[in-house]
């Protein structure tokens, strides 16, 4: 790495030398003999020869030409750019923060990947980063990992400054470029040439391989930048709030083409039998959302009603496997535009199936990369489960085009703003494409129950968790950010009502478009005169765990409720000194529905329970009315009823399985088993009595929710003398539904 290659360093005020020669100890003293020789040459060749006037005239002409040229370069400014003052920057001397300084702001990147060798697995190029400096600084810092940086230069108008020192800090994954003086506030451009290696690490700019139909091996180059790996592909300021626009060009080898976030504007054939692809300038976006792929893949196309081009890229000869994804992608994109009230802002959406991919998919803005098994579907050989998985992943990633791409979390501690929203919208988007799949019901066993089980541990964490070091980021891509994040949003949607919820989401997206947001910004946008959204929801995002709501009946229509934190292992709880679990309280949107003996159902009403003990008035019309807490399982909490209420539910279900909805039936059984396993309920009959009704149960949502509990029960007694009896009972329960399904495949 060279810190002075190219350009020059202008003289700064600290370069205080005596240009006349000075004393013996001055800068020029060791060169005294050279000065004397120059003086003799001037006397003999210029003065004695009478050429002084000609030399002076020529010197004046050169000055005039130089002045005019500099004026043209600086846009006609009458004042030349002044060198920065030679003051010291005490902050810079001790800069060791893992975060980037806030006063160095990128505004635009010109990225030219001009060297890509898929045989030697090498790449290289140039990047020019336009920067806005908002306070004086003596250094500029950019992220880079495993890149060889060459020829760093800083441009300020017509001036070019080479750094005096390059300080690479591998542990922090950034490089500091130091300058002799302090750079004034203003606009600059940092130009860097760099080289890197394509690796098989499945992150950064990496290579992936596949076999063709004739058995030969082909190599492609692709990217995976989230959370902090854009810095492995080009030097950048790699934080989500450091948004900028990007102009990207890529030179692809013979037989390959390049894709990126935006459509290509030109393709130029080069003498080396390569092709240079130039792409439209992007919208303002975060570095981790940049995507580029160099491959020989082929595409199948579709289009939305508004004219957005949708393409699915597959290995050559497999485009038929991308037809379903192309159709679903267009359908989901149209649904999101209508539901959000905000148009998809890009002219195209590409989706590509990558042979080697670490995640399920990555939501690059305008170019979404997928593990091939998460995108492709063969109607002749794929199962219905594969089909649903493809639709769900597509819906999830396209939800990110708004939540995460258009509006991005300010820092990784609010990752749930991206993933919680995308996980919630995944179900709504899939339902728009496949309305008969009952996706909102599927949310309960797939995400809500998953979140409840994960968050019942005493080792869980809040949804919004402090992230101090980028190395901590990958630890929070978990069931809390995804499952619990989506569950509390579903709870909020049920509380506010879907129309009001999405109307306020529209305002949030429009006000924060191309910017960043924190959790409190979302709550502020969703709040209103009649709903203290911030006050309620902060109790769900800022502390770990969730409540157990215990219900007792005080009269025909009045119930008493109390709350405490629920743990999956209630008998082995250790004191939580961080959050004080014994005193934790939530502001709970407790919804109540009443099923009356005459068959009428009182629609759910919601009360915010914010104390340890509260009472709720219901619309029950009879002592035999069934009061159901959390109908539809929209709340992120568990319910404990008194024994007599459980028996009333069981009797009602044995008489008429439709007395409760499938989701409410599943919720009752799942809560009963969870209380049993946690040690909070010692009467095993309560949970087991509910399983009697399963002999007549044919709803898949109930079975998907309950089967894990039955399996867990077997594990609990696996070394007990009753193990055989429990297994036999388990088989007797599922026997009827197995026989009902049958073993012969039909058209359904």
XYZ file of C-alpha atoms in Angstrom:
748
model
C 0.000 0.000 0.000
C 1.361 3.342 -1.027
C 0.282 6.466 0.777
C 1.815 8.992 -1.613
C 1.338 7.500 -5.060
C -0.082 9.974 -7.528
C -1.039 13.615 -7.019
C 0.778 16.001 -4.744
C 0.465 17.503 -1.319
C -0.104 21.276 -1.339
C 2.058 23.355 0.948
C 0.368 23.784 4.325
C 0.920 26.502 6.857
C 2.992 24.191 9.009
C 5.576 23.853 6.216
C 7.315 26.980 7.554
C 10.740 27.095 5.848
C 13.131 29.908 4.956
C 12.994 30.012 1.152
C 16.041 32.269 0.959
C 18.330 29.672 2.408
C 18.186 30.688 6.064
C 20.777 29.739 8.619
C 23.064 26.729 8.450
C 20.598 24.557 10.324
C 17.613 25.372 8.065
C 15.755 23.074 5.651
C 17.828 24.213 2.635
C 21.264 24.324 4.331
C 22.385 20.834 3.167
C 21.626 21.951 -0.429
C 23.845 25.113 -0.308
C 26.157 23.889 -3.119
C 23.177 23.327 -5.419
C 21.845 26.857 -4.837
C 25.257 28.363 -5.609
C 25.423 26.466 -8.899
C 21.958 27.697 -9.874
C 22.975 31.302 -9.070
C 26.074 31.038 -11.330
C 23.971 29.564 -14.173
C 21.462 32.431 -13.915
C 24.263 35.027 -14.045
C 25.979 33.490 -17.071
C 23.052 32.328 -19.198
C 20.374 34.899 -18.448
C 21.744 38.154 -17.019
C 25.000 38.334 -18.991
C 23.223 37.241 -22.185
C 20.549 39.980 -21.866
C 17.626 37.522 -21.700
C 16.028 38.721 -18.446
C 13.063 40.465 -20.154
C 12.225 37.391 -22.223
C 12.309 35.141 -19.187
C 10.127 37.494 -17.152
C 7.570 37.779 -19.996
C 7.425 34.006 -20.329
C 6.998 33.585 -16.593
C 4.089 36.081 -16.544
C 2.399 34.254 -19.443
C 2.673 30.949 -17.599
C 1.093 32.510 -14.496
C -1.833 33.874 -16.536
C -2.497 30.528 -18.240
C -2.281 28.715 -14.897
C -4.733 31.126 -13.259
C -7.281 30.776 -16.084
C -6.954 26.985 -16.066
C -7.535 26.778 -12.307
C -10.586 29.053 -12.612
C -12.083 26.767 -15.234
C -11.469 23.674 -13.113
C -13.072 25.242 -10.054
C -16.214 26.246 -11.929
C -15.227 29.867 -12.359
C -14.795 30.617 -8.677
C -12.866 33.822 -8.088
C -11.269 32.381 -4.953
C -8.858 29.440 -5.252
C -9.306 26.584 -2.791
C -7.228 27.331 0.270
C -5.172 24.645 2.008
C -6.512 23.611 5.399
C -5.107 25.302 8.487
C -2.375 23.447 10.320
C -4.191 22.973 13.596
C -4.291 19.824 15.625
C -7.338 17.517 15.875
C -7.349 16.027 19.390
C -10.305 13.742 18.591
C -8.534 12.175 15.631
C -5.392 11.305 17.563
C -7.300 8.947 19.841
C -9.935 7.625 17.405
C -10.541 3.970 18.313
C -14.352 3.813 18.251
C -15.885 0.818 16.499
C -18.465 3.211 15.024
C -17.641 5.683 12.300
C -17.434 9.418 13.089
C -20.698 11.214 12.466
C -19.095 14.207 10.765
C -17.861 12.258 7.702
C -20.956 11.636 5.560
C -20.959 9.810 2.208
C -23.286 11.186 -0.457
C -22.382 9.202 -3.584
C -20.183 6.297 -4.721
C -18.772 5.724 -8.200
C -17.798 2.041 -8.215
C -16.023 0.541 -11.210
C -15.202 -3.165 -10.896
C -12.995 -3.327 -13.977
C -11.013 -6.466 -13.190
C -12.807 -9.773 -12.570
C -11.016 -13.089 -13.092
C -13.264 -16.104 -12.426
C -10.381 -18.515 -12.993
C -7.874 -16.889 -10.651
C -10.745 -15.765 -8.376
C -9.571 -12.168 -8.219
C -11.254 -8.810 -8.655
C -10.319 -5.174 -8.528
C -11.474 -1.727 -9.395
C -11.759 1.890 -8.398
C -14.124 3.718 -6.099
C -14.661 7.450 -5.756
C -16.587 8.345 -2.612
C -18.178 11.790 -2.455
C -18.033 13.004 1.131
C -19.515 15.833 3.121
C -17.401 16.841 6.119
C -19.395 18.757 8.704
C -16.631 19.574 11.184
C -12.882 20.008 10.782
C -10.994 16.719 10.826
C -7.450 15.528 10.164
C -8.492 12.050 9.004
C -11.005 10.218 6.845
C -12.011 6.646 7.631
C -13.516 3.908 5.438
C -14.331 0.280 6.119
C -12.467 -2.423 4.240
C -11.676 -6.078 4.897
C -9.150 -8.153 2.939
C -8.790 -5.469 0.265
C -5.478 -4.114 -0.970
C -5.920 -0.357 -1.288
C -3.709 1.638 -3.636
C -3.307 5.253 -4.699
C -5.491 6.991 -2.102
C -6.179 10.583 -3.088
C -8.483 13.252 -1.721
C -9.962 15.744 -4.177
C -11.243 19.165 -3.149
C -12.214 20.962 -6.326
C -9.031 21.185 -8.390
C -6.796 20.400 -5.435
C -5.515 16.876 -4.867
C -4.206 15.812 -1.471
C -2.440 12.540 -0.798
C -2.652 11.347 2.813
C 0.496 11.678 4.865
C -0.139 8.351 6.589
C -2.407 5.339 6.073
C -3.438 3.593 9.284
C -5.026 0.162 8.716
C -6.881 -1.163 11.755
C -7.873 -4.714 10.874
C -9.538 -5.407 14.219
C -11.929 -2.512 13.625
C -12.243 -3.404 9.929
C -11.445 0.122 8.791
C -8.573 2.248 7.488
C -7.817 5.831 8.505
C -6.246 8.232 6.025
C -4.375 10.947 7.905
C -3.591 14.384 6.517
C -0.917 16.844 7.627
C -3.421 19.567 8.345
C -7.045 19.686 9.398
C -9.529 19.424 6.540
C -12.094 22.191 6.591
C -15.835 21.524 6.415
C -17.050 21.061 2.876
C -17.319 18.536 0.069
C -14.530 16.176 -0.917
C -14.030 13.065 -3.027
C -11.893 10.173 -1.829
C -10.485 8.145 -4.704
C -9.150 4.624 -4.110
C -7.958 1.752 -6.270
C -8.306 -1.673 -4.708
C -7.903 -5.402 -5.309
C -9.476 -8.406 -3.604
C -9.995 -12.147 -3.738
C -13.200 -14.015 -4.495
C -13.574 -16.550 -1.697
C -15.971 -19.377 -0.858
C -16.943 -17.747 2.455
C -20.483 -16.935 1.205
C -20.057 -13.300 2.250
C -18.788 -10.142 0.639
C -18.019 -10.636 -3.068
C -17.660 -14.403 -3.390
C -17.769 -17.177 -5.959
C -20.348 -19.920 -6.370
C -20.209 -22.935 -8.672
C -22.676 -25.202 -10.397
C -22.562 -28.068 -12.872
C -24.054 -27.763 -16.329
C -26.161 -30.435 -17.988
C -23.028 -31.928 -19.600
C -21.263 -32.162 -16.240
C -18.832 -29.262 -16.668
C -18.339 -26.808 -13.807
C -19.148 -23.120 -14.110
C -18.209 -20.319 -11.725
C -20.254 -17.205 -11.003
C -19.553 -14.213 -8.753
C -22.198 -12.914 -6.351
C -22.592 -10.860 -3.185
C -23.911 -11.102 0.368
C -23.376 -7.876 2.298
C -25.722 -7.977 5.294
C -24.873 -7.131 7.939
C -21.326 -5.768 7.509
C -19.710 -7.301 4.445
C -20.002 -4.634 1.751
C -16.560 -3.641 3.043
C -15.215 -6.918 1.603
C -16.233 -5.884 -1.930
C -15.328 -2.177 -2.019
C -14.040 0.401 0.497
C -17.050 2.172 1.978
C -18.631 3.695 5.048
C -20.468 0.504 5.925
C -23.156 1.513 8.422
C -26.916 1.490 7.734
C -27.382 5.199 8.459
C -24.557 6.161 6.068
C -26.902 6.193 3.079
C -25.774 7.396 -0.336
C -26.471 6.959 -4.035
C -24.366 4.569 -6.120
C -23.240 4.511 -9.750
C -21.923 1.033 -10.501
C -20.132 -0.416 -13.503
C -18.873 -3.985 -13.824
C -16.717 -5.593 -16.500
C -17.914 -9.165 -17.076
C -15.790 -11.918 -18.668
C -16.685 -13.410 -22.027
C -19.862 -15.513 -21.851
C -21.135 -13.754 -18.720
C -23.427 -10.811 -17.972
C -23.730 -8.522 -14.950
C -26.737 -7.612 -12.815
C -27.045 -4.981 -10.107
C -29.693 -3.069 -8.175
C -30.691 -0.864 -11.105
C -31.171 -1.569 -14.826
C -28.117 -1.374 -17.058
C -27.839 1.766 -19.189
C -25.153 0.507 -21.569
C -23.035 -2.516 -22.406
C -19.664 -1.829 -24.031
C -17.576 -4.512 -25.739
C -13.905 -4.229 -24.828
C -10.860 -5.468 -26.783
C -10.203 -8.208 -24.210
C -13.500 -9.920 -25.202
C -15.091 -8.631 -22.016
C -18.173 -6.442 -21.623
C -18.553 -3.378 -19.422
C -22.011 -2.969 -17.883
C -23.006 0.462 -16.612
C -26.045 0.763 -14.354
C -28.415 3.591 -13.517
C -27.680 5.580 -10.405
C -29.450 4.058 -7.414
C -31.801 5.677 -4.967
C -30.311 6.774 -1.662
C -29.630 3.506 0.143
C -27.452 1.653 2.656
C -24.298 -0.192 1.624
C -25.515 -3.587 2.844
C -28.319 -3.477 0.254
C -25.973 -3.133 -2.733
C -25.985 -6.291 -4.851
C -24.183 -7.389 -8.001
C -23.963 -10.763 -9.701
C -21.861 -11.867 -12.676
C -23.252 -15.057 -14.202
C -24.476 -16.783 -17.348
C -27.963 -17.336 -15.914
C -31.139 -17.025 -17.961
C -34.370 -15.262 -17.009
C -38.109 -15.761 -17.091
C -40.121 -12.538 -17.008
C -43.394 -11.106 -15.745
C -44.729 -7.620 -15.109
C -46.987 -5.873 -12.608
C -50.100 -3.983 -13.660
C -48.168 -0.741 -13.147
C -45.425 -1.922 -15.492
C -42.684 -2.942 -13.050
C -40.533 -5.561 -14.805
C -40.070 -8.728 -12.726
C -37.413 -11.273 -13.741
C -36.300 -14.551 -12.175
C -32.795 -15.768 -13.099
C -31.899 -19.455 -12.999
C -29.133 -21.700 -14.220
C -29.265 -22.160 -18.009
C -32.040 -24.543 -19.018
C -33.971 -24.159 -15.746
C -36.076 -21.095 -16.431
C -39.263 -23.186 -16.146
C -38.446 -23.551 -12.431
C -38.700 -19.769 -12.027
C -42.171 -19.272 -13.536
C -43.989 -19.641 -10.224
C -41.653 -17.158 -8.510
C -42.132 -14.652 -11.342
C -45.914 -14.853 -10.952
C -45.849 -14.638 -7.150
C -43.329 -11.789 -7.234
C -45.589 -9.657 -9.417
C -48.693 -10.480 -7.344
C -47.020 -9.693 -4.032
C -45.468 -6.480 -5.335
C -48.902 -5.252 -6.426
C -50.437 -6.182 -3.062
C -47.777 -4.328 -1.079
C -48.161 -1.185 -3.183
C -51.885 -1.177 -2.473
C -51.597 -2.146 1.211
C -48.831 0.368 2.026
C -50.150 3.160 -0.192
C -46.559 3.648 -1.398
C -45.374 2.643 -4.876
C -42.361 0.397 -5.329
C -39.793 3.069 -6.249
C -37.538 1.177 -8.677
C -38.110 0.381 -12.371
C -37.405 -3.353 -12.048
C -37.229 -6.270 -9.650
C -34.795 -9.095 -10.349
C -34.666 -12.310 -8.321
C -31.850 -14.794 -8.802
C -31.277 -18.344 -7.495
C -27.703 -18.730 -6.207
C -26.274 -22.290 -5.935
C -24.238 -21.536 -2.781
C -25.973 -19.206 -0.360
C -25.706 -18.889 3.408
C -29.138 -17.409 4.128
C -32.571 -18.203 2.775
C -32.469 -14.962 0.791
C -31.147 -11.394 0.839
C -33.299 -8.355 0.098
C -30.987 -6.384 -2.200
C -32.959 -3.394 -3.443
C -34.047 -4.286 -6.962
C -31.916 -7.457 -7.076
C -32.893 -10.094 -4.517
C -30.632 -13.125 -4.112
C -32.011 -16.488 -2.950
C -30.815 -19.918 -2.074
C -32.025 -21.824 -5.128
C -34.226 -24.140 -3.035
C -36.008 -21.094 -1.576
C -36.965 -19.622 -4.957
C -37.451 -22.388 -7.514
C -40.494 -24.630 -7.820
C -41.139 -27.560 -10.128
C -44.885 -28.352 -10.324
C -44.048 -31.879 -11.485
C -41.759 -32.908 -8.628
C -41.893 -30.314 -5.816
C -44.125 -30.779 -2.778
C -46.793 -28.344 -1.643
C -44.494 -27.493 1.264
C -41.764 -26.444 -1.217
C -44.294 -24.319 -3.063
C -45.408 -22.542 0.093
C -41.832 -22.059 1.222
C -40.966 -20.325 -2.070
C -43.998 -18.031 -1.822
C -43.242 -17.151 1.811
C -39.595 -16.302 1.174
C -40.504 -14.153 -1.823
C -43.159 -12.311 0.215
C -40.668 -11.778 3.058
C -37.941 -10.340 0.839
C -40.311 -8.115 -1.104
C -41.687 -6.731 2.163
C -38.128 -5.589 2.852
C -38.194 -3.422 -0.278
C -40.160 -1.001 1.911
C -39.259 -2.071 5.467
C -35.477 -2.080 5.466
C -34.718 -0.663 2.029
C -36.925 2.409 1.669
C -36.864 3.006 5.438
C -33.871 1.470 7.195
C -33.156 0.990 10.870
C -30.759 3.634 12.150
C -28.473 1.044 13.764
C -28.547 -2.708 14.266
C -30.137 -2.566 17.730
C -33.394 -1.853 15.853
C -32.949 -4.780 13.455
C -36.446 -5.918 14.397
C -37.878 -2.932 12.480
C -36.632 -4.679 9.345
C -37.148 -8.317 10.220
C -40.229 -8.087 12.426
C -42.136 -6.179 9.756
C -40.971 -8.449 6.928
C -41.906 -11.523 8.951
C -45.368 -10.145 9.655
C -45.959 -9.047 6.065
C -44.702 -12.408 4.785
C -48.016 -13.962 5.811
C -50.167 -11.194 4.354
C -48.190 -11.138 1.105
C -48.358 -14.906 0.688
C -52.082 -14.840 1.391
C -52.498 -12.257 -1.388
C -50.819 -14.647 -3.821
C -52.442 -17.830 -2.457
C -55.697 -16.855 -0.668
C -56.744 -20.429 0.156
C -53.737 -21.204 2.368
C -55.115 -19.539 5.567
C -51.817 -17.786 6.137
C -52.936 -15.649 9.082
C -53.988 -18.809 10.915
C -50.656 -20.395 10.032
C -48.915 -17.492 11.760
C -49.936 -18.879 15.156
C -48.093 -22.237 15.112
C -45.288 -21.021 12.857
C -44.318 -17.709 14.477
C -46.325 -16.878 17.588
C -45.738 -20.212 19.313
C -42.104 -20.172 18.216
C -41.675 -16.722 19.751
C -43.454 -17.690 22.991
C -41.189 -20.691 23.448
C -38.004 -18.747 22.732
C -38.960 -15.772 24.904
C -39.953 -17.944 27.882
C -36.275 -18.624 28.606
C -34.578 -16.634 31.319
C -31.704 -16.164 28.832
C -33.783 -14.293 26.257
C -33.242 -10.650 25.328
C -35.419 -7.609 24.501
C -36.553 -7.052 20.930
C -34.652 -3.758 20.797
C -31.271 -4.790 22.144
C -28.158 -2.600 22.385
C -25.533 -3.532 19.790
C -22.152 -2.019 20.560
C -19.964 -3.983 18.156
C -20.805 -5.190 14.623
C -19.579 -8.637 15.671
C -22.668 -8.840 17.900
C -25.098 -8.238 15.034
C -25.471 -11.782 13.738
C -26.421 -12.954 17.237
C -29.749 -11.095 17.061
C -30.970 -12.628 13.791
C -33.090 -14.941 15.930
C -36.610 -15.909 16.981
C -36.925 -12.736 19.045
C -36.216 -10.271 16.217
C -38.266 -12.289 13.741
C -40.935 -14.198 15.692
C -41.548 -11.902 18.636
C -41.067 -8.785 16.520
C -43.737 -9.918 14.078
C -46.008 -11.091 16.908
C -46.079 -7.738 18.704
C -46.810 -6.013 15.388
C -49.700 -8.423 14.818
C -50.926 -7.607 18.328
C -50.678 -3.887 17.586
C -52.529 -4.349 14.288
C -55.360 -6.137 16.101
C -55.515 -3.418 18.769
C -55.593 -0.447 16.356
C -57.559 -2.230 13.637
C -56.039 -3.146 10.271
C -57.253 -0.072 8.375
C -55.974 2.382 10.974
C -52.732 0.438 11.380
C -51.850 0.514 7.685
C -53.004 4.096 7.237
C -50.444 5.120 9.837
C -47.835 2.793 8.314
C -48.311 4.664 5.042
C -47.514 7.925 6.820
C -44.470 6.374 8.466
C -43.081 5.120 5.146
C -43.651 8.402 3.351
C -42.170 10.572 6.090
C -39.089 8.367 6.481
C -38.544 7.438 2.817
C -34.853 7.072 1.855
C -33.916 7.691 5.457
C -33.515 5.840 8.727
C -35.676 5.209 11.767
C -35.533 4.053 15.356
C -38.168 2.133 17.279
C -39.499 5.302 18.898
C -39.998 6.835 15.435
C -42.328 3.970 14.507
C -44.324 4.294 17.731
C -44.631 8.040 17.189
C -46.000 7.490 13.679
C -48.489 4.845 14.834
C -49.710 6.750 17.863
C -52.776 8.947 18.044
C -55.116 10.763 20.367
C -56.876 7.587 21.462
C -53.910 5.229 21.548
C -50.722 5.605 23.581
C -48.804 3.353 21.223
C -45.363 4.340 22.489
C -46.325 3.809 26.127
C -47.854 0.408 25.452
C -45.408 -1.012 22.918
C -42.220 0.068 24.658
C -43.085 -2.421 27.419
C -42.915 -5.146 24.750
C -39.754 -4.077 22.927
C -37.564 -2.713 25.727
C -37.687 -5.599 28.194
C -37.329 -9.360 27.774
C -40.036 -11.961 28.211
C -43.817 -11.756 28.099
C -46.646 -11.997 30.656
C -48.806 -14.819 31.877
C -52.304 -13.435 32.345
C -54.186 -15.304 35.072
C -57.980 -15.060 34.943
C -60.541 -15.554 37.695
C -64.294 -15.024 37.423
C -65.783 -12.550 39.904
C -69.345 -12.505 38.570
C -71.317 -13.453 35.508
C -69.791 -10.604 33.465
C -66.780 -9.449 35.483
C -63.376 -11.106 35.475
C -60.229 -10.336 37.442
C -56.855 -10.560 35.695
C -53.320 -10.499 37.050
C -49.989 -10.555 35.259
C -46.515 -11.921 35.923
C -43.619 -12.879 33.696
C -43.860 -16.388 32.265
C -40.845 -18.703 32.356
C -40.661 -22.088 30.666
C -38.893 -23.519 33.713
C -40.705 -21.833 36.561
C -39.183 -24.054 39.248
C -35.603 -23.103 38.393
C -35.829 -19.347 38.027
C -32.818 -17.381 39.216
C -33.198 -13.716 40.174
C -32.914 -11.388 37.189
C -30.864 -8.477 38.458
C -30.942 -6.687 35.107
C -34.690 -6.454 34.590
C -36.102 -7.456 37.986
C -38.438 -10.135 36.661
C -40.491 -10.155 39.860
C -41.563 -6.551 39.251
C -41.834 -6.609 35.458
C -45.118 -5.275 34.114
C -46.503 -4.942 30.609
C -49.212 -2.761 29.177
C -51.260 -5.594 27.716
C -53.963 -5.179 25.051
C -56.242 -7.820 26.563
C -58.990 -8.729 24.122
C -62.115 -10.545 25.320
C -64.766 -12.424 23.324
C -67.937 -13.977 24.765
C -69.586 -17.136 23.393
C -73.166 -17.214 24.731
C -75.258 -20.402 25.095
C -77.727 -19.124 22.488
C -74.967 -19.216 19.892
C -74.378 -15.487 19.765
C -70.811 -14.205 19.943
C -69.863 -10.856 21.393
C -67.103 -9.399 19.226
C -63.723 -8.975 20.945
C -63.214 -5.804 22.938
C -59.762 -4.692 24.042
C -58.733 -3.293 27.406
C -55.209 -2.116 28.229
C -54.142 -3.878 31.417
C -51.175 -2.006 32.868
C -51.253 -3.063 36.538
C -50.426 -6.288 38.300
C -54.121 -6.777 39.171
C -57.106 -5.434 37.236
C -60.774 -6.159 36.525
C -62.554 -6.260 33.167
C -66.274 -5.990 32.473
C -67.544 -8.283 29.692
C -70.812 -8.667 27.784
C -71.544 -12.164 29.069
C -75.309 -12.833 29.100
C -75.337 -16.054 31.113
C -73.410 -17.925 33.764
C -72.821 -20.536 31.070
C -71.283 -18.025 28.654
C -67.720 -18.875 27.670
C -65.418 -15.884 28.199
C -62.402 -16.279 25.897
C -59.319 -14.166 26.562
C -57.071 -13.381 23.580
C -59.387 -14.717 20.859
C -57.592 -15.436 17.613
C -54.338 -15.527 19.590
C -53.492 -11.991 18.530
C -51.757 -11.171 21.841
C -48.168 -12.094 22.705
C -49.015 -13.651 26.081
C -50.269 -16.847 27.680
C -53.549 -17.353 29.565
C -54.245 -19.330 32.736
C -57.875 -20.014 33.608
C -59.258 -21.528 36.830
C -59.884 -25.297 36.754
C -63.669 -24.931 36.487
C -63.308 -22.739 33.385
C -61.025 -25.306 31.736
C -63.615 -28.013 32.388
C -66.349 -25.790 30.920
C -64.276 -25.369 27.744
C -63.610 -29.113 27.567
C -67.289 -30.000 27.974
C -68.282 -27.483 25.319
C -65.730 -28.861 22.845
C -66.731 -32.486 23.453
C -70.335 -31.516 22.762
C -69.526 -29.364 19.737
C -66.004 -28.997 18.373
C -67.057 -25.810 16.589
C -67.914 -24.113 19.876
C -64.535 -22.358 19.497
C -62.556 -21.424 16.384
C -59.657 -23.714 15.394
C -57.076 -21.140 16.534
C -58.781 -20.730 19.917
C -58.933 -24.508 20.338
C -55.235 -24.745 19.539
C -54.410 -21.892 21.915
C -56.221 -23.427 24.863
C -54.418 -26.760 24.484
C -51.001 -25.224 23.835
C -51.263 -22.908 26.858
C -52.407 -25.775 29.088
C -49.410 -27.915 28.152
C -46.995 -24.964 28.530
C -48.252 -24.343 32.071
C -47.808 -28.038 32.833
C -44.248 -28.186 31.470
C -43.240 -24.976 33.280
C -44.327 -26.332 36.660
C -46.973 -23.644 37.122
C -49.754 -26.219 36.794
C -49.501 -29.530 38.631
C -52.812 -31.026 37.494
C -51.919 -33.049 34.394
C -55.586 -33.811 33.732
C -56.262 -30.252 32.572
C -53.949 -30.593 29.559
C -54.730 -34.248 28.842
C -58.496 -33.774 28.991
C -58.243 -31.321 26.092
C -56.639 -34.043 23.945
C -59.861 -36.061 24.039
C -61.403 -33.654 21.550
C -58.486 -34.246 19.194
C -59.991 -37.581 18.165
C -62.535 -35.580 16.179
C -60.124 -32.825 15.150
C -59.357 -32.381 11.430
C -58.073 -28.812 11.319
C -54.369 -28.679 10.364
C -53.717 -25.529 12.421
C -54.761 -27.298 15.599
C -52.603 -30.314 14.860
C -49.595 -28.233 13.897
C -49.862 -26.379 17.208
C -50.558 -29.382 19.441
C -48.286 -32.118 18.054
C -45.081 -30.541 19.469
C -46.714 -30.542 22.932
C -47.607 -34.244 22.663
C -44.059 -35.026 21.560
C -42.683 -33.022 24.476
C -44.879 -34.979 26.866
C -43.377 -38.214 25.561
C -39.875 -36.852 26.187
C -40.758 -35.820 29.723
C -41.811 -39.366 30.644
C -39.364 -41.227 28.377
C -37.529 -42.786 31.362
C -40.674 -43.304 33.420
C -42.647 -46.509 33.889
C -45.623 -44.853 32.169
C -43.672 -44.066 28.986
C -45.289 -46.914 27.066
C -48.777 -45.902 28.112
C -48.211 -42.298 27.038
C -46.991 -43.419 23.606
C -49.975 -45.725 23.251
C -52.339 -42.888 24.172
C -50.545 -40.571 21.735
C -51.101 -43.074 18.916
C -54.757 -43.487 19.829
C -55.267 -39.735 19.641
C -53.772 -39.348 16.170
C -55.173 -42.598 14.765
C -58.493 -41.115 13.698
C -56.959 -38.170 11.830
C -54.438 -40.461 10.112
C -57.260 -42.688 8.930
C -59.242 -39.618 7.855
C -56.343 -38.362 5.725
C -55.638 -41.816 4.319
C -52.600 -43.079 2.440
C -53.816 -42.728 -1.130
C -52.851 -39.548 -2.958
C -55.619 -37.724 -4.826
C -55.930 -34.473 -6.728
C -56.245 -32.514 -3.440
